[in-house]
Amino acid sequence: MSAGRDLLEHNRWAWNRDSAARRRWSVPVESDVVVRARRDDWQVILTPDTAVPRDWFGALAGARVLCLASGGGQQVPILAAAGADVVSFDLSDEQLARDAEVAARDDLRIRTVRGDMADLSVFADASFDLIFHPVSNVFVPDLVPVWRECARVLRRGGALLAGFMNPTFFLFDHDEAARTGELVVRYTLPYREGGTDDEIAQVTTERRAQLAAGDALEFSHSLQAQIGDLLAAGFQLTALYEDRWTGASTPLQARMPTSVAMRAVRV
Ligand SMILES: C[S@@+](CC[C@H](N)C(=O)[O-])C[C@H]1O[C@@H](n2cnc3c(N)ncnc32)[C@H](O)[C@@H]1O
């Protein structure tokens, strides 16, 4: 799989497929969740299990919120029902369709925009008060443009809430580990499923078959890329927690938290 447009088109197709099948990240919330959110009784996740602390959001009524790579009918309608003015921006037509379906069903105002998180040029500078970005940068090869664009479209003092995978997750072949129950270090980081032949040399035959069948291409990112490059883009970190992933079939999930949520403010 080569870099650039092929990669984006592959992941668009992969996520459309997953979303149409209503897999884990594409199951829209029921109406009762929206009703409760309208009464200010709500929670959302950036990482698989743990709800984001409510004080990370500040006042949501009328806040201009960009849900970045967060389609699927989950967080977007909840934040809209809680009073935010929400734009859902996602690569996948189907993931955006899930948000639009909930909006139509429950009479919510949500704007959907399709595109790549590394290019937010459809939005003016400082056009959002908050960016909500659940674990999804694992699907892009380079975080520098993502953080740069987040810094540009967020107003000064606005907050970015982002989830990401701990890079050590990518040291292991989790299919193998699920079969054998053993965690054996198989890969060198960064692990990349797209790019040059050298970059994808580590990808196993089994994994190549899964990608050809429709799995999205994934990329590990160092802590320097996740946090150092974010700070360099003009953010200050204000809070962070780690999370487990109880639904994951890998034995690693019993050994360590595999994801991270962070709150950063545009300075
Ligand atoms: C794990 S899902 C996150 C959505 C979900 N609602 C959640 O609960 O976390 C990852 C999302 O990233 C989106 N995505 C993948 N690559 C993207 C890209 N380059 N730009 C924007 N969105 C992307 C996918 O379409 C998918 O909706």
Short mmCIF file of C-alpha atoms and ligand atoms in Angstrom, two decimals:
data_model
loop_
_atom_site.label_atom_id
_atom_site.label_comp_id
_atom_site.label_asym_id
_atom_site.label_seq_id
_atom_site.Cartn_x
_atom_site.Cartn_y
_atom_site.Cartn_z
CA MET A 1 0.00 0.00 0.00
CA SER A 2 1.60 3.29 -1.06
CA ALA A 3 1.40 6.65 0.69
CA GLY A 4 -0.86 9.64 -0.01
CA ARG A 5 -4.20 9.37 -1.71
CA ASP A 6 -4.15 5.57 -1.97
CA LEU A 7 -3.78 5.38 1.77
CA LEU A 8 -6.67 7.79 2.36
CA GLU A 9 -8.88 6.03 -0.15
CA HIS A 10 -8.06 2.67 1.38
CA ASN A 11 -8.97 3.87 4.87
CA ARG A 12 -12.10 5.60 3.61
CA TRP A 13 -13.23 2.33 2.03
CA ALA A 14 -12.24 0.34 5.13
CA TRP A 15 -14.16 2.64 7.49
CA ASN A 16 -17.18 2.78 5.18
CA ARG A 17 -17.25 -0.99 5.29
CA ASP A 18 -16.90 -1.19 9.07
CA SER A 19 -19.47 1.49 9.61
CA ALA A 20 -22.03 -0.05 7.25
CA ALA A 21 -21.60 -3.27 9.25
CA ARG A 22 -22.23 -1.29 12.49
CA ARG A 23 -19.04 -2.49 14.14
CA ARG A 24 -17.91 -1.33 17.61
CA TRP A 25 -17.09 2.29 16.67
CA SER A 26 -20.11 2.73 14.42
CA VAL A 27 -23.10 1.83 16.62
CA PRO A 28 -25.19 4.99 16.96
CA VAL A 29 -26.56 5.97 20.37
CA GLU A 30 -30.23 5.28 21.10
CA SER A 31 -32.73 8.11 21.49
CA ASP A 32 -32.87 7.75 25.27
CA VAL A 33 -29.17 8.70 25.44
CA VAL A 34 -29.94 11.87 23.47
CA VAL A 35 -32.92 12.65 25.72
CA ARG A 36 -30.71 12.38 28.81
CA ALA A 37 -27.96 14.48 27.20
CA ARG A 38 -30.53 17.23 26.60
CA ARG A 39 -31.07 17.19 30.39
CA ASP A 40 -27.28 17.52 30.89
CA ASP A 41 -26.92 13.84 31.89
CA TRP A 42 -24.22 12.56 29.54
CA GLN A 43 -20.74 11.13 29.15
CA VAL A 44 -18.48 10.36 26.19
CA ILE A 45 -15.22 8.51 25.59
CA LEU A 46 -11.95 9.49 23.92
CA THR A 47 -10.43 6.06 24.67
CA PRO A 48 -12.12 2.64 24.79
CA ASP A 49 -13.41 2.42 28.37
CA THR A 50 -13.13 5.49 30.60
CA ALA A 51 -15.51 8.46 30.35
CA VAL A 52 -13.85 11.85 29.83
CA PRO A 53 -14.09 14.02 33.00
CA ARG A 54 -16.88 16.52 32.50
CA ASP A 55 -14.69 19.43 33.64
CA TRP A 56 -12.48 18.86 30.58
CA PHE A 57 -15.24 20.38 28.40
CA GLY A 58 -16.14 23.62 30.15
CA ALA A 59 -19.51 25.15 29.25
CA LEU A 60 -20.92 23.47 26.14
CA ALA A 61 -24.02 25.57 25.52
CA GLY A 62 -23.41 27.35 22.22
CA ALA A 63 -19.74 26.28 22.10
CA ARG A 64 -18.40 25.71 18.59
CA VAL A 65 -17.15 22.11 18.71
CA LEU A 66 -15.19 20.27 16.05
CA CYS A 67 -15.54 16.49 16.43
CA LEU A 68 -12.44 15.36 14.56
CA ALA A 69 -12.44 11.80 13.18
CA SER A 70 -15.26 11.03 15.57
CA GLY A 71 -18.08 9.89 13.30
CA GLY A 72 -20.27 6.87 13.96
CA GLY A 73 -23.28 8.39 15.72
CA GLN A 74 -21.77 8.26 19.18
CA GLN A 75 -20.07 11.33 20.68
CA VAL A 76 -21.27 13.80 18.02
CA PRO A 77 -25.02 13.58 18.78
CA ILE A 78 -24.39 13.54 22.53
CA LEU A 79 -22.36 16.77 22.42
CA ALA A 80 -24.99 18.36 20.14
CA ALA A 81 -27.78 17.34 22.52
CA ALA A 82 -25.76 18.81 25.38
CA GLY A 83 -26.02 22.18 23.63
CA ALA A 84 -22.86 22.46 21.52
CA ASP A 85 -22.82 23.70 17.95
CA VAL A 86 -21.14 20.62 16.45
CA VAL A 87 -19.32 19.96 13.20
CA SER A 88 -18.47 16.30 12.60
CA PHE A 89 -15.41 16.00 10.35
CA ASP A 90 -14.46 12.47 9.27
CA LEU A 91 -12.88 10.59 6.37
CA SER A 92 -15.71 8.10 6.10
CA ASP A 93 -18.98 8.88 4.33
CA GLU A 94 -20.67 6.10 6.31
CA GLN A 95 -19.41 7.27 9.68
CA LEU A 96 -20.80 10.72 8.89
CA ALA A 97 -24.05 9.12 7.76
CA ARG A 98 -24.40 7.54 11.24
CA ASP A 99 -24.17 11.03 12.80
CA ALA A 100 -26.66 12.44 10.28
CA GLU A 101 -29.09 9.58 10.90
CA VAL A 102 -29.17 10.26 14.65
CA ALA A 103 -29.52 13.99 13.98
CA ALA A 104 -32.55 13.39 11.72
CA ARG A 105 -34.11 10.86 14.10
CA ASP A 106 -33.71 13.01 17.21
CA ASP A 107 -34.01 16.48 15.70
CA LEU A 108 -30.45 17.60 16.38
CA ARG A 109 -28.51 20.20 14.41
CA ILE A 110 -25.22 18.65 13.28
CA ARG A 111 -23.08 19.68 10.32
CA THR A 112 -21.08 16.88 8.69
CA VAL A 113 -17.95 17.47 6.58
CA ARG A 114 -15.92 14.74 4.90
CA GLY A 115 -12.12 15.01 4.71
CA ASP A 116 -8.68 14.15 6.02
CA MET A 117 -7.74 15.27 9.54
CA ALA A 118 -4.38 16.50 8.19
CA ASP A 119 -6.16 19.12 6.04
CA LEU A 120 -8.79 21.27 7.76
CA SER A 121 -8.57 24.01 5.13
CA VAL A 122 -12.38 24.13 4.81
CA PHE A 123 -12.40 25.83 8.23
CA ALA A 124 -11.29 29.40 8.94
CA ASP A 125 -8.66 30.22 11.57
CA ALA A 126 -9.94 30.18 15.17
CA SER A 127 -13.37 28.90 14.15
CA PHE A 128 -13.79 26.46 17.07
CA ASP A 129 -13.85 26.69 20.88
CA LEU A 130 -13.21 22.97 21.42
CA ILE A 131 -11.86 20.04 19.40
CA PHE A 132 -12.90 16.53 20.40
CA HIS A 133 -10.60 13.95 18.82
CA PRO A 134 -11.02 10.33 19.98
CA VAL A 135 -8.38 7.66 19.26
CA SER A 136 -8.05 7.90 15.48
CA ASN A 137 -4.64 9.36 14.68
CA VAL A 138 -3.50 5.75 14.50
CA PHE A 139 -4.95 5.87 10.95
CA VAL A 140 -2.67 8.67 9.66
CA PRO A 141 1.06 8.46 8.87
CA ASP A 142 2.11 11.89 10.20
CA LEU A 143 0.81 13.90 13.17
CA VAL A 144 2.59 17.21 12.50
CA PRO A 145 -0.03 18.48 10.02
CA VAL A 146 -2.87 17.27 12.27
CA TRP A 147 -1.61 19.20 15.30
CA ARG A 148 -0.78 22.24 13.14
CA GLU A 149 -4.31 22.32 11.72
CA CYS A 150 -5.86 21.83 15.17
CA ALA A 151 -3.82 24.80 16.43
CA ARG A 152 -4.98 26.91 13.50
CA VAL A 153 -8.73 26.23 13.68
CA LEU A 154 -8.96 26.44 17.49
CA ARG A 155 -9.31 29.86 19.10
CA ARG A 156 -6.68 30.89 21.65
CA GLY A 157 -7.69 29.48 25.04
CA GLY A 158 -9.74 26.75 23.34
CA ALA A 159 -9.19 23.12 24.34
CA LEU A 160 -8.22 20.05 22.36
CA LEU A 161 -9.35 16.74 23.91
CA ALA A 162 -7.53 13.89 22.20
CA GLY A 163 -7.13 10.14 22.62
CA PHE A 164 -4.26 8.06 21.25
CA MET A 165 -2.74 4.58 21.42
CA ASN A 166 0.29 4.00 23.61
CA PRO A 167 2.98 3.27 20.99
CA THR A 168 4.19 0.15 22.83
CA PHE A 169 0.93 -1.51 21.69
CA PHE A 170 2.57 -1.83 18.27
CA LEU A 171 5.54 -3.88 19.44
CA PHE A 172 3.39 -7.02 19.35
CA ASP A 173 1.51 -9.14 16.83
CA HIS A 174 -1.81 -9.21 18.65
CA ASP A 175 -3.34 -11.94 16.46
CA GLU A 176 -0.45 -14.19 17.39
CA ALA A 177 -0.66 -13.15 21.05
CA ALA A 178 -4.40 -13.90 21.14
CA ARG A 179 -3.74 -17.38 19.72
CA THR A 180 -0.81 -18.31 21.95
CA GLY A 181 -1.49 -16.22 25.05
CA GLU A 182 2.13 -15.00 24.85
CA LEU A 183 3.42 -11.51 24.18
CA VAL A 184 6.52 -11.67 22.00
CA VAL A 185 8.13 -8.45 20.74
CA ARG A 186 7.78 -8.69 16.94
CA TYR A 187 8.06 -5.17 15.57
CA THR A 188 10.36 -2.17 15.66
CA LEU A 189 8.71 1.22 16.19
CA PRO A 190 7.43 3.15 14.40
CA TYR A 191 5.18 0.44 13.00
CA ARG A 192 3.65 1.50 9.69
CA GLU A 193 1.20 -0.30 7.45
CA GLY A 194 1.51 2.20 4.59
CA GLY A 195 4.30 4.12 2.90
CA THR A 196 7.48 2.93 1.24
CA ASP A 197 8.35 -0.73 0.81
CA ASP A 198 10.96 -0.35 3.58
CA GLU A 199 8.38 1.10 5.93
CA ILE A 200 5.90 -1.71 5.42
CA ALA A 201 8.52 -4.46 5.40
CA GLN A 202 7.50 -5.62 8.89
CA VAL A 203 3.85 -6.22 8.00
CA THR A 204 3.13 -9.95 8.21
CA THR A 205 1.47 -11.98 5.46
CA GLU A 206 -1.51 -12.52 7.75
CA ARG A 207 -1.87 -8.79 8.35
CA ARG A 208 -1.46 -8.00 4.63
CA ALA A 209 -4.40 -10.32 3.93
CA GLN A 210 -6.49 -8.54 6.59
CA LEU A 211 -5.65 -5.16 5.04
CA ALA A 212 -6.56 -6.42 1.57
CA ALA A 213 -9.84 -7.72 2.97
CA GLY A 214 -10.75 -4.32 4.38
CA ASP A 215 -8.96 -3.49 7.63
CA ALA A 216 -7.83 0.13 7.88
CA LEU A 217 -4.09 0.88 7.64
CA GLU A 218 -2.56 1.75 11.01
CA PHE A 219 0.54 3.66 12.15
CA SER A 220 2.23 3.85 15.54
CA HIS A 221 3.33 7.30 16.72
CA SER A 222 5.98 8.01 19.32
CA LEU A 223 5.21 9.96 22.51
CA GLN A 224 7.33 12.72 21.04
CA ALA A 225 4.98 12.87 18.04
CA GLN A 226 1.85 12.66 20.20
CA ILE A 227 2.88 15.12 22.90
CA GLY A 228 6.14 16.87 21.91
CA ASP A 229 4.84 17.83 18.46
CA LEU A 230 1.51 18.91 19.97
CA LEU A 231 3.30 21.28 22.36
CA ALA A 232 5.47 22.54 19.49
CA ALA A 233 2.30 23.32 17.52
CA GLY A 234 1.21 25.82 20.20
CA PHE A 235 -0.57 23.82 22.90
CA GLN A 236 -0.10 23.46 26.64
CA LEU A 237 -0.98 20.14 28.25
CA THR A 238 -3.40 20.54 31.17
CA ALA A 239 -4.49 16.96 31.99
CA LEU A 240 -3.89 13.36 30.97
CA TYR A 241 -5.03 9.84 31.91
CA GLU A 242 -4.39 6.33 30.64
CA ASP A 243 -7.09 3.81 29.80
CA ARG A 244 -7.48 0.07 29.36
CA TRP A 245 -9.39 -1.67 26.61
CA THR A 246 -11.45 -4.44 28.17
CA GLY A 247 -12.97 -5.42 24.81
CA ALA A 248 -9.58 -6.05 23.17
CA SER A 249 -8.71 -9.70 22.59
CA THR A 250 -4.97 -9.25 23.19
CA PRO A 251 -3.35 -10.44 26.44
CA LEU A 252 -1.60 -7.04 26.56
CA GLN A 253 -4.79 -5.42 27.83
CA ALA A 254 -4.43 -7.27 31.16
CA ARG A 255 -0.84 -6.05 31.48
CA MET A 256 -0.99 -2.32 30.86
CA PRO A 257 -3.23 0.57 29.84
CA THR A 258 -2.95 0.78 26.06
CA SER A 259 -4.43 4.20 25.36
CA VAL A 260 -4.05 7.76 26.59
CA ALA A 261 -6.44 10.73 26.79
CA MET A 262 -5.09 14.25 27.05
CA ARG A 263 -6.44 17.78 27.37
CA ALA A 264 -4.40 20.59 25.85
CA VAL A 265 -5.12 24.30 25.59
CA ARG A 266 -4.24 26.49 22.60
CA VAL A 267 -1.88 29.19 23.92
C1 LIG B 1 -12.12 4.51 16.14
S1 LIG B 1 -13.12 5.53 15.06
C2 LIG B 1 -13.54 6.84 16.17
C3 LIG B 1 -14.99 7.16 16.17
C4 LIG B 1 -15.81 6.72 17.29
N1 LIG B 1 -17.09 7.41 17.31
C5 LIG B 1 -15.23 6.64 18.70
O1 LIG B 1 -16.01 6.35 19.57
O2 LIG B 1 -14.06 6.79 19.00
C6 LIG B 1 -11.89 6.30 14.04
C7 LIG B 1 -12.49 7.31 13.08
O3 LIG B 1 -11.43 7.94 12.38
C8 LIG B 1 -11.88 8.19 11.07
N2 LIG B 1 -10.70 8.45 10.22
C9 LIG B 1 -9.76 7.58 9.83
N3 LIG B 1 -8.82 8.21 9.10
C10 LIG B 1 -9.16 9.52 9.05
C11 LIG B 1 -8.59 10.67 8.45
N4 LIG B 1 -7.44 10.62 7.77
N5 LIG B 1 -9.22 11.85 8.59
C12 LIG B 1 -10.40 11.94 9.27
N6 LIG B 1 -10.99 10.87 9.85
C13 LIG B 1 -10.37 9.67 9.76
C14 LIG B 1 -12.67 6.95 10.71
O4 LIG B 1 -13.51 7.13 9.59
C15 LIG B 1 -13.41 6.70 12.02
O5 LIG B 1 -14.65 7.35 12.04
#
